CSV table of C-alpha atoms and ligand atoms in Angstrom, one decimal:
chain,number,residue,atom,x,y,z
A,1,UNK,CA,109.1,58.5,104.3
A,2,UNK,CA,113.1,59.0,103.6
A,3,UNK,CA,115.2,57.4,106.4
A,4,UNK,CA,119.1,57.9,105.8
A,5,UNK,CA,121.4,55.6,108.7
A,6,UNK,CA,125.0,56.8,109.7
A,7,UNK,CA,127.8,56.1,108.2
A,8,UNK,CA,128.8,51.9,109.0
A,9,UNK,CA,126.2,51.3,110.6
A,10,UNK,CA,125.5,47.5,111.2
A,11,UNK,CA,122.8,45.7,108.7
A,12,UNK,CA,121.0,44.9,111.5
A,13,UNK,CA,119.8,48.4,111.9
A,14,UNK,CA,119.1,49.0,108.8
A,15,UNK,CA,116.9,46.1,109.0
A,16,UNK,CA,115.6,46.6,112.2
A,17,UNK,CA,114.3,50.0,110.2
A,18,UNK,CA,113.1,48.3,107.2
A,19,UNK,CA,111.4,45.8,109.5
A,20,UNK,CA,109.4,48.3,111.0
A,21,UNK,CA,109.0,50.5,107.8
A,22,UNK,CA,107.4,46.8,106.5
A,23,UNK,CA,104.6,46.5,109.7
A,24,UNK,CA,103.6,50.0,109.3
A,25,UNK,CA,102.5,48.9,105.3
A,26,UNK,CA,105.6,50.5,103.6
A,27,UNK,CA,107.4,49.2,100.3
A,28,UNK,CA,111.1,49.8,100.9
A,29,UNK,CA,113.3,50.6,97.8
A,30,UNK,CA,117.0,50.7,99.4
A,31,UNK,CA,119.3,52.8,97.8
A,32,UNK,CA,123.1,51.9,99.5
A,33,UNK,CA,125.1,55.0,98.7
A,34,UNK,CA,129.0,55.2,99.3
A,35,UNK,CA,129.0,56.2,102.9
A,36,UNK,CA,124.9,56.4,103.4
A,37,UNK,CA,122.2,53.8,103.6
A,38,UNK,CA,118.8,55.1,101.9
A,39,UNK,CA,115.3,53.7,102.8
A,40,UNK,CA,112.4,55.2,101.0
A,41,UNK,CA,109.4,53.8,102.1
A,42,UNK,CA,106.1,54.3,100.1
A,43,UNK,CA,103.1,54.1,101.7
A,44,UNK,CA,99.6,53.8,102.4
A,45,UNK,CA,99.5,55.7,106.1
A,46,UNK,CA,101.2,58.9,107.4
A,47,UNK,CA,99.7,58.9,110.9
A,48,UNK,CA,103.6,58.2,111.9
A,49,UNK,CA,106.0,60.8,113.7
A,50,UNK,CA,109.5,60.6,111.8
A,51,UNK,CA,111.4,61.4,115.2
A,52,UNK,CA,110.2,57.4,116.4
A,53,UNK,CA,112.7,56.0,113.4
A,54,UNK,CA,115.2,59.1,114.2
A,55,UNK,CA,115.9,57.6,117.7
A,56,UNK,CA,116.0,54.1,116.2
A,57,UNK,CA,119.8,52.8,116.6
A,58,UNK,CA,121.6,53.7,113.6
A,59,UNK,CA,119.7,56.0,112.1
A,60,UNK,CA,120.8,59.8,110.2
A,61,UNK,CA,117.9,61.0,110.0
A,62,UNK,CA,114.6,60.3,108.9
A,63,UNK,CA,111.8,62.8,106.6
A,64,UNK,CA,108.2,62.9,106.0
A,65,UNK,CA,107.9,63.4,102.4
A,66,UNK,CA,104.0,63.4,102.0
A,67,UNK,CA,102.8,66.5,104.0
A,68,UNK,CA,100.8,65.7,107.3
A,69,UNK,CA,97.6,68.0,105.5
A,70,UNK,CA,95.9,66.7,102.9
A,71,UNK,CA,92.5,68.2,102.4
A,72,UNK,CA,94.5,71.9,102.8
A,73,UNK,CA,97.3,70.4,100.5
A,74,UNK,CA,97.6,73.1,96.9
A,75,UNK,CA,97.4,69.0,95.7
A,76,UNK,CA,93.7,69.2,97.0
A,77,UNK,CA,92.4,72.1,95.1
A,78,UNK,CA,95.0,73.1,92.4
A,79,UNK,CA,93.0,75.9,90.8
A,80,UNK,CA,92.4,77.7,94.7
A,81,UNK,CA,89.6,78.0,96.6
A,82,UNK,CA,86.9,80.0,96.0
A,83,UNK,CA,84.8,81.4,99.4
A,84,UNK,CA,81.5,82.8,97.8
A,85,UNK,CA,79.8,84.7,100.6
A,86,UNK,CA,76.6,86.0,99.2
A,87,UNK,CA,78.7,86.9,95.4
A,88,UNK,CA,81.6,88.3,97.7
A,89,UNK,CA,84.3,85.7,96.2
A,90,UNK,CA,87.5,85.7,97.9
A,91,UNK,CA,90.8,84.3,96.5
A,92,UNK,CA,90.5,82.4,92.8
A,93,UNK,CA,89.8,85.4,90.6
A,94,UNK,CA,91.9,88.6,90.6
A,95,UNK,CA,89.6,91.0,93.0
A,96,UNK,CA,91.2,91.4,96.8
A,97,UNK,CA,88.5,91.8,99.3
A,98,UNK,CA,89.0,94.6,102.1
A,99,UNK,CA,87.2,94.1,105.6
A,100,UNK,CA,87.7,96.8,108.0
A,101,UNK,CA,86.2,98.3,111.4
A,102,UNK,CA,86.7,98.8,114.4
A,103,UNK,CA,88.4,95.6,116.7
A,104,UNK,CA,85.4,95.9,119.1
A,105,UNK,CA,81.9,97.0,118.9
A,106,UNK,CA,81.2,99.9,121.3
A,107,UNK,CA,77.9,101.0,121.1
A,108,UNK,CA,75.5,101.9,118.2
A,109,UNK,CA,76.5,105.3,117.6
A,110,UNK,CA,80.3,103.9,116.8
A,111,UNK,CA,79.5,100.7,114.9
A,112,UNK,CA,77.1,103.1,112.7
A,113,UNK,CA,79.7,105.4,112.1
A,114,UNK,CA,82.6,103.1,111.8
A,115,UNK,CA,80.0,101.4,109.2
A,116,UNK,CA,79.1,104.3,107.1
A,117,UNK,CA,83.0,105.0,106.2
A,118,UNK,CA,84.3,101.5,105.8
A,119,UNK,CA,81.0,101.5,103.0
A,120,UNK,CA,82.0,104.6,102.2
A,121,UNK,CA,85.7,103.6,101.2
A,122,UNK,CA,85.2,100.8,98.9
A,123,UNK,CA,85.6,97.9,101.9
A,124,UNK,CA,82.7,94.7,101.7
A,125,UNK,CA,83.2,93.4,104.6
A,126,UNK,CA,82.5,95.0,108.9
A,127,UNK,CA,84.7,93.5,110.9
A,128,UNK,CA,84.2,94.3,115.0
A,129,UNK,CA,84.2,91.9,118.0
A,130,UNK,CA,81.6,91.3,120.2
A,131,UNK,CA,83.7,88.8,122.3
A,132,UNK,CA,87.0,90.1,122.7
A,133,UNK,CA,90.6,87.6,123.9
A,134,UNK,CA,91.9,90.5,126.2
A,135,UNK,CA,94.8,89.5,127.7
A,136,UNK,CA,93.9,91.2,131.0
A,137,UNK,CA,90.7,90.3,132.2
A,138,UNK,CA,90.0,93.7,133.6
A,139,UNK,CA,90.0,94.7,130.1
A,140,UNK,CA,86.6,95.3,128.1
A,141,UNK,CA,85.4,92.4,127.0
A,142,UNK,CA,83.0,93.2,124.2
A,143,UNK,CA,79.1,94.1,123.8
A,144,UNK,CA,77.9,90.1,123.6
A,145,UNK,CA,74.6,89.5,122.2
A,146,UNK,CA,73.9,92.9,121.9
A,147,UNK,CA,77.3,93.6,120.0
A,148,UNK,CA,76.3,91.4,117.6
A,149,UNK,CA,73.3,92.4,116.7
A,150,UNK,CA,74.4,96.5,116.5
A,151,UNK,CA,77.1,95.0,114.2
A,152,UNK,CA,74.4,93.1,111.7
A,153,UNK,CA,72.3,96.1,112.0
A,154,UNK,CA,75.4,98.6,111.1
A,155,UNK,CA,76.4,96.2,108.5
A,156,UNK,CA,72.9,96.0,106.7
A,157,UNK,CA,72.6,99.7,106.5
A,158,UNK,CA,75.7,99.7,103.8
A,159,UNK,CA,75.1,96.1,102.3
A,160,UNK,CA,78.4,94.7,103.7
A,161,UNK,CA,78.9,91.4,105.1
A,162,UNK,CA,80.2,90.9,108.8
A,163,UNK,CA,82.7,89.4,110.2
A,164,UNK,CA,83.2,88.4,114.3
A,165,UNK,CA,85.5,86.7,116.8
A,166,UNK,CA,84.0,83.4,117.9
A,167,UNK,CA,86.1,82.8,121.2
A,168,UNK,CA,84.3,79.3,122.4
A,169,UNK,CA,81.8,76.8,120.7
A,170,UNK,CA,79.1,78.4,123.3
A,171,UNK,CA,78.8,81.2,121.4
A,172,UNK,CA,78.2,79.5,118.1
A,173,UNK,CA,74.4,79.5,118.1
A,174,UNK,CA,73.9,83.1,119.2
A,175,UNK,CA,76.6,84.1,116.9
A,176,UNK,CA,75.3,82.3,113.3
A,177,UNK,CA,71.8,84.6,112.6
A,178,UNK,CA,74.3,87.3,112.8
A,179,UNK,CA,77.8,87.1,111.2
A,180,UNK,CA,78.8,85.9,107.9
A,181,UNK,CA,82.4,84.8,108.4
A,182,UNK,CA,82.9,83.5,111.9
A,183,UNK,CA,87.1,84.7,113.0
A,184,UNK,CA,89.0,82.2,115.0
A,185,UNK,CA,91.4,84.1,116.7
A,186,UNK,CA,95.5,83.5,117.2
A,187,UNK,CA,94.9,82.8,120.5
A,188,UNK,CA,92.6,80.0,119.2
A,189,UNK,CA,93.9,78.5,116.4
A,190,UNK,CA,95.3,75.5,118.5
A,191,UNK,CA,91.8,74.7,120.4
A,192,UNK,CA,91.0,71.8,118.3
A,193,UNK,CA,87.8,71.3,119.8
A,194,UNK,CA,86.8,74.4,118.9
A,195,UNK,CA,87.6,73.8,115.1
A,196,UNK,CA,86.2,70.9,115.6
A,197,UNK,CA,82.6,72.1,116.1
A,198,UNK,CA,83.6,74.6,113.4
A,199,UNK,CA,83.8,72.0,110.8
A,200,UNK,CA,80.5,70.9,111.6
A,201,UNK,CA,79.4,74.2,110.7
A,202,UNK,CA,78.6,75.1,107.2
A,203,UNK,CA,79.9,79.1,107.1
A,204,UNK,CA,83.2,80.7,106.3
A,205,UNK,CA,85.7,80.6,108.8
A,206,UNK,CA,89.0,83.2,109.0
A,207,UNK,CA,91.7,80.9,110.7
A,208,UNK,CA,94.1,83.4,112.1
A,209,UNK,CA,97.8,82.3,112.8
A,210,UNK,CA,98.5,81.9,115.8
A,211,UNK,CA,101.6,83.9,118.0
A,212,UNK,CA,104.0,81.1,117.8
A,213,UNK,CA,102.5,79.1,115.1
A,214,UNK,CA,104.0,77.9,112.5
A,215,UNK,CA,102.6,77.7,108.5
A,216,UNK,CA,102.6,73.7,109.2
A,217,UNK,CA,100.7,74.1,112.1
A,218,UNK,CA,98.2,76.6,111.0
A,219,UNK,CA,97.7,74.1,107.9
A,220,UNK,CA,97.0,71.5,110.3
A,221,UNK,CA,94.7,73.8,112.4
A,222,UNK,CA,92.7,74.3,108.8
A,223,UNK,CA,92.6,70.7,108.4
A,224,UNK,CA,90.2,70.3,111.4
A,225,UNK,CA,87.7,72.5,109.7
A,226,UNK,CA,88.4,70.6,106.3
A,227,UNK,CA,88.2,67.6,107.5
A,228,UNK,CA,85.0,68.4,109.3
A,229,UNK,CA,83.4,69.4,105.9
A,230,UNK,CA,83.8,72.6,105.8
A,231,UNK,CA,85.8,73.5,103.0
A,232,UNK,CA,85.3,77.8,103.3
A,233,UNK,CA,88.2,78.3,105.5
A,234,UNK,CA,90.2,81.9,104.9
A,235,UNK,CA,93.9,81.6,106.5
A,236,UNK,CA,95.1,85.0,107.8
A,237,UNK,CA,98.7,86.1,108.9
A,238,UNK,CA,98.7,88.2,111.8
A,239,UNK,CA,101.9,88.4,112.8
A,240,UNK,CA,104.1,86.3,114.9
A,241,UNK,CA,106.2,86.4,118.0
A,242,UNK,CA,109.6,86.9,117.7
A,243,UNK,CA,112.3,88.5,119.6
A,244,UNK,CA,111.7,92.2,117.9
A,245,UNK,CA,110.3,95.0,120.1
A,246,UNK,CA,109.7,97.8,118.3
A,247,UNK,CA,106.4,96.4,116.8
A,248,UNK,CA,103.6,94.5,118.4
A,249,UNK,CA,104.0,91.4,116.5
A,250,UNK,CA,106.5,90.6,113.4
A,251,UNK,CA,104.3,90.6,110.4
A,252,UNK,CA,105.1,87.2,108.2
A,253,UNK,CA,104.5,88.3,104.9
A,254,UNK,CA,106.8,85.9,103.5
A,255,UNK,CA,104.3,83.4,104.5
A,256,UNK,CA,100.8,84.7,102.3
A,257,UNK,CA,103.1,83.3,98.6
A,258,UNK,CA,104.4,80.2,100.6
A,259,UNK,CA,100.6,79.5,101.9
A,260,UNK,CA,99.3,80.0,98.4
A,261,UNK,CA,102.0,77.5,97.6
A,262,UNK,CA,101.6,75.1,99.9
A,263,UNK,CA,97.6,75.3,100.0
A,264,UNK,CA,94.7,76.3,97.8
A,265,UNK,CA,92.9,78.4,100.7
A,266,UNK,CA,92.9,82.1,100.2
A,267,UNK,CA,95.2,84.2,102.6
A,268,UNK,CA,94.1,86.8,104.4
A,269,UNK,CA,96.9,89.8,105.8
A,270,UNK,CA,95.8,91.7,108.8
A,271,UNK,CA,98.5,94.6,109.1
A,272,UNK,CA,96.9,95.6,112.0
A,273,UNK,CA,97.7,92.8,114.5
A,274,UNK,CA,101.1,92.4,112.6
A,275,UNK,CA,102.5,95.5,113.3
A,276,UNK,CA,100.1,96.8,115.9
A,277,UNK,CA,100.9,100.6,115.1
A,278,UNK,CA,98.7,103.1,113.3
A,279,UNK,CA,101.6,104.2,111.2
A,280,UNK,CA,103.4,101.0,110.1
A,281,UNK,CA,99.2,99.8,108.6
A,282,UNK,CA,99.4,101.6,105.7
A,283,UNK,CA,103.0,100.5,104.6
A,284,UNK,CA,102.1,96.5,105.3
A,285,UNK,CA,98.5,96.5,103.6
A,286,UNK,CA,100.1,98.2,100.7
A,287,UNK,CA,103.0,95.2,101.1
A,288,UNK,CA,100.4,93.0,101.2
A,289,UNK,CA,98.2,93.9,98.4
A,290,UNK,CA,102.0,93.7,96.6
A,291,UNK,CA,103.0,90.6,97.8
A,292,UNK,CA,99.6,88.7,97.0
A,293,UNK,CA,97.4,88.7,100.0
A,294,UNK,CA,93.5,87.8,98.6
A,295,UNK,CA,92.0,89.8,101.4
A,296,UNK,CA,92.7,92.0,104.5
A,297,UNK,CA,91.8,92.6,107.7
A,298,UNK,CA,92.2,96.4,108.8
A,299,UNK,CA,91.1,98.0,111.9
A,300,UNK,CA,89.7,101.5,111.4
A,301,UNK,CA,87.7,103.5,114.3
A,302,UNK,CA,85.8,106.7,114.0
A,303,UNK,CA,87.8,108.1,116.7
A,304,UNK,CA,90.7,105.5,117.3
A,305,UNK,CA,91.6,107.8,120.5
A,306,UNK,CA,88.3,106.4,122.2
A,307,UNK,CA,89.0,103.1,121.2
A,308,UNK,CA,88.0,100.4,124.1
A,309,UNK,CA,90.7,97.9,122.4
A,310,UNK,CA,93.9,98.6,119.9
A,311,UNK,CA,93.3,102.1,119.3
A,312,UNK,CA,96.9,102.7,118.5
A,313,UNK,CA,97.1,100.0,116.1
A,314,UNK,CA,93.5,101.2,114.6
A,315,UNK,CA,93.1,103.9,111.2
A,316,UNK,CA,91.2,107.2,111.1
A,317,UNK,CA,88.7,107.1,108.8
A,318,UNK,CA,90.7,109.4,106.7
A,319,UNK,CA,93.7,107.3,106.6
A,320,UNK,CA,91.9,104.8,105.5
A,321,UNK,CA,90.3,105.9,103.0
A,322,UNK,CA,93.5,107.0,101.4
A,323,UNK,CA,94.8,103.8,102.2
A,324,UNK,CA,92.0,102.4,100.0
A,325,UNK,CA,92.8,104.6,96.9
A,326,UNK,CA,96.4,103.5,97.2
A,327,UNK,CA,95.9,100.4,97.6
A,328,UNK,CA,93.6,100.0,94.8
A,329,UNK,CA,97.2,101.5,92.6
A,330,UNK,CA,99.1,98.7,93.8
A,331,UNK,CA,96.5,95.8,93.4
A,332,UNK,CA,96.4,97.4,89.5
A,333,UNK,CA,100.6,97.4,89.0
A,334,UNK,CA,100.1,93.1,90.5
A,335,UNK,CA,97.7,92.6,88.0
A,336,UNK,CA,94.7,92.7,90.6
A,337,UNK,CA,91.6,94.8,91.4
A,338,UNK,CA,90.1,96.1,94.7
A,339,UNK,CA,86.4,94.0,94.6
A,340,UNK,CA,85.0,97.3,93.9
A,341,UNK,CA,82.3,98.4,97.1
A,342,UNK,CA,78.4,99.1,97.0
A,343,UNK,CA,79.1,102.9,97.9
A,344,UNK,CA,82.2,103.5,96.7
B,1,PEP,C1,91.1,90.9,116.5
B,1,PEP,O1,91.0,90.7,115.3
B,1,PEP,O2,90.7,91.9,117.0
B,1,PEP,C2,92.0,90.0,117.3
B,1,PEP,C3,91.8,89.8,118.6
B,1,PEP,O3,92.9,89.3,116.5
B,1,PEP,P1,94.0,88.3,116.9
B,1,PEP,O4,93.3,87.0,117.3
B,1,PEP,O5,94.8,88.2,115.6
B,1,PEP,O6,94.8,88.9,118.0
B,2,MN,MN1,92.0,93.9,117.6
């Protein structure tokens, strides 16, 4: 804790501060500048908000030096996290794991299909929802139960591992016999209660950021899971809110190297969300791929023109699978491999 009072002010507030630093646990070491006061306070707790000693009479400003996560704290973990999911390791070693499909699962014949190419192109991972965040409620909704179990079926058929939107903690015991990595989506990432029973639970979770979220926050989102004991938690940028039209969201990719700095959880990059056109996917994965991202996220449909959600933002099979062979150019130039598929 760094608290720096304005210029002349009284002793009195800077004891006033110091007083209060001391009942909270801290040891002051007072550093009296030529204009500036300095109070660094070491201590044992952090479960303070800086603001309450920035509105204290007197006071500059005041700074949280230790960071408010610990168990997703880079300090945690310093060699990364590993998430093993059945030998599928993702972040630690130098292989980038892709997950693709399509956003929801439609029926059997589509899931199968969408399947047999993601297999087909070197991906290890189906990704579809069964329970879908629509912003209109007229929207489709996704397949439930039955969803679920065409998407573990489809997945089985090509060896790859699934991956599916839990929306509420209701869900969670039809959802576990099925999926491998249980999504959280943006829309979610702040429903701590959720996270909560997510910690409790001991499979991999993809934390995706949410729309006006920032790094901190999605750390702290992360931490509930930690702190819950589970320590397989992916963190995915999806793109943010910002005041920029001309794509769906503004895809963050600043923030997959400052994640890896600040924590030792592997980032995800889903270039679908974050740009939410077909044509800008391809440029952002390959960005991603360059830029360090330890998995992605990629919507592809069999006929993205029938899609029942994000068909515009969704690849054809095709472009995917030259998406695949490119990226897999790019991972080699970064000194990184695409974890090479069981068909592919
Ligand atoms: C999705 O992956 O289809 C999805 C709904 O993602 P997000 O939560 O990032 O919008
Ligand atoms: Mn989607």
């Amino acid at each position: 804790m760094l608290v720096v009072m304005q210029e002349g002010a009284p002793e009195q507030q800077t004891q006033a501060v110091i007083d209060r630093l001391v009942s909270l646990g801290f040891t002051i070491h007072r550093s009296t500048g030529v204009r500036h006061t300095i109070l660094g306070g070491v201590g044992p707790r952090d479960d303070f908000d800086p603001l309450d000693f920035e509105l204290m009479p007197g006071v500059k400003e005041a700074h949280r030096i230790v960071s408010p996560y610990k168990l997703a704290n880079r300090t945690f973990q310093p060699e990364g996290t590993v998430v093993d999911i059945n030998g599928v390791r993702i972040g630690g070693g130098d292989e980038i794991v892709v997950m693709a499909g399509p956003c929801s699962v439609e029926s059997e014949a589509q899931i199968m299909t969408a399947a047999a190419q993601v297999a087909a192109s070197g991906a290890r991972v189906l990704r579809g929802g069964a329970f879908k965040p629509r912003s209109s409620p007229y929207a489709f909704q996704g397949l439930a139960g039955e969803g679920l179990k065409l998407l573990r079926a489809a997945a089985d058929a090509h060896g790859l591992l699934v991956i599916s939107e839990v929306m509420d903690s209701s869900q969670l015991d039809l959802m576990l016999p099925y999926v491998d990595i249980l999504q959280v989506g943006a829309r979610n990432m702040q429903n701590f209660s959720l996270l909560k029973e997510l910690g409790a639970v001991r499979k991999p979770v993809l934390l995706k950021r949410g729309l006006a979220a920032t790094l901190e926050d999605l750390l702290l989102s992360a931490e509930y899971l930690l702190s819950g004991g589970n320590y397989q938690v992916l963190l995915c940028e999806r793109g943010i809110r910002t005041f920029e039209t001309a794509t769906r969201n503004t895809m963050d990719l600043s923030a997959v190297p400052v994640l890896q700095k600040l924590s030792h959880l592997p980032v995800v990059a889903d270039p679908s969300h974050g740009t939410g056109r077909r044509d800008l996917v391809a440029p952002m994965a390959r960005a991603s791929v360059a830029v360090g991202a330890q998995a992605l996220l990629i919507e592809m449909h069999p006929d993205p023109t029938a899609a029942l959600s994000d068909g515009p933002q969704s690849l054809f099979p095709q472009q995917f699978a030259e998406l695949m062979d490119q990226l897999r150019l790019i991972a080699q130039a970064v000194g990184m491999r695409i974890a090479p598929g069981r068909e592919a």
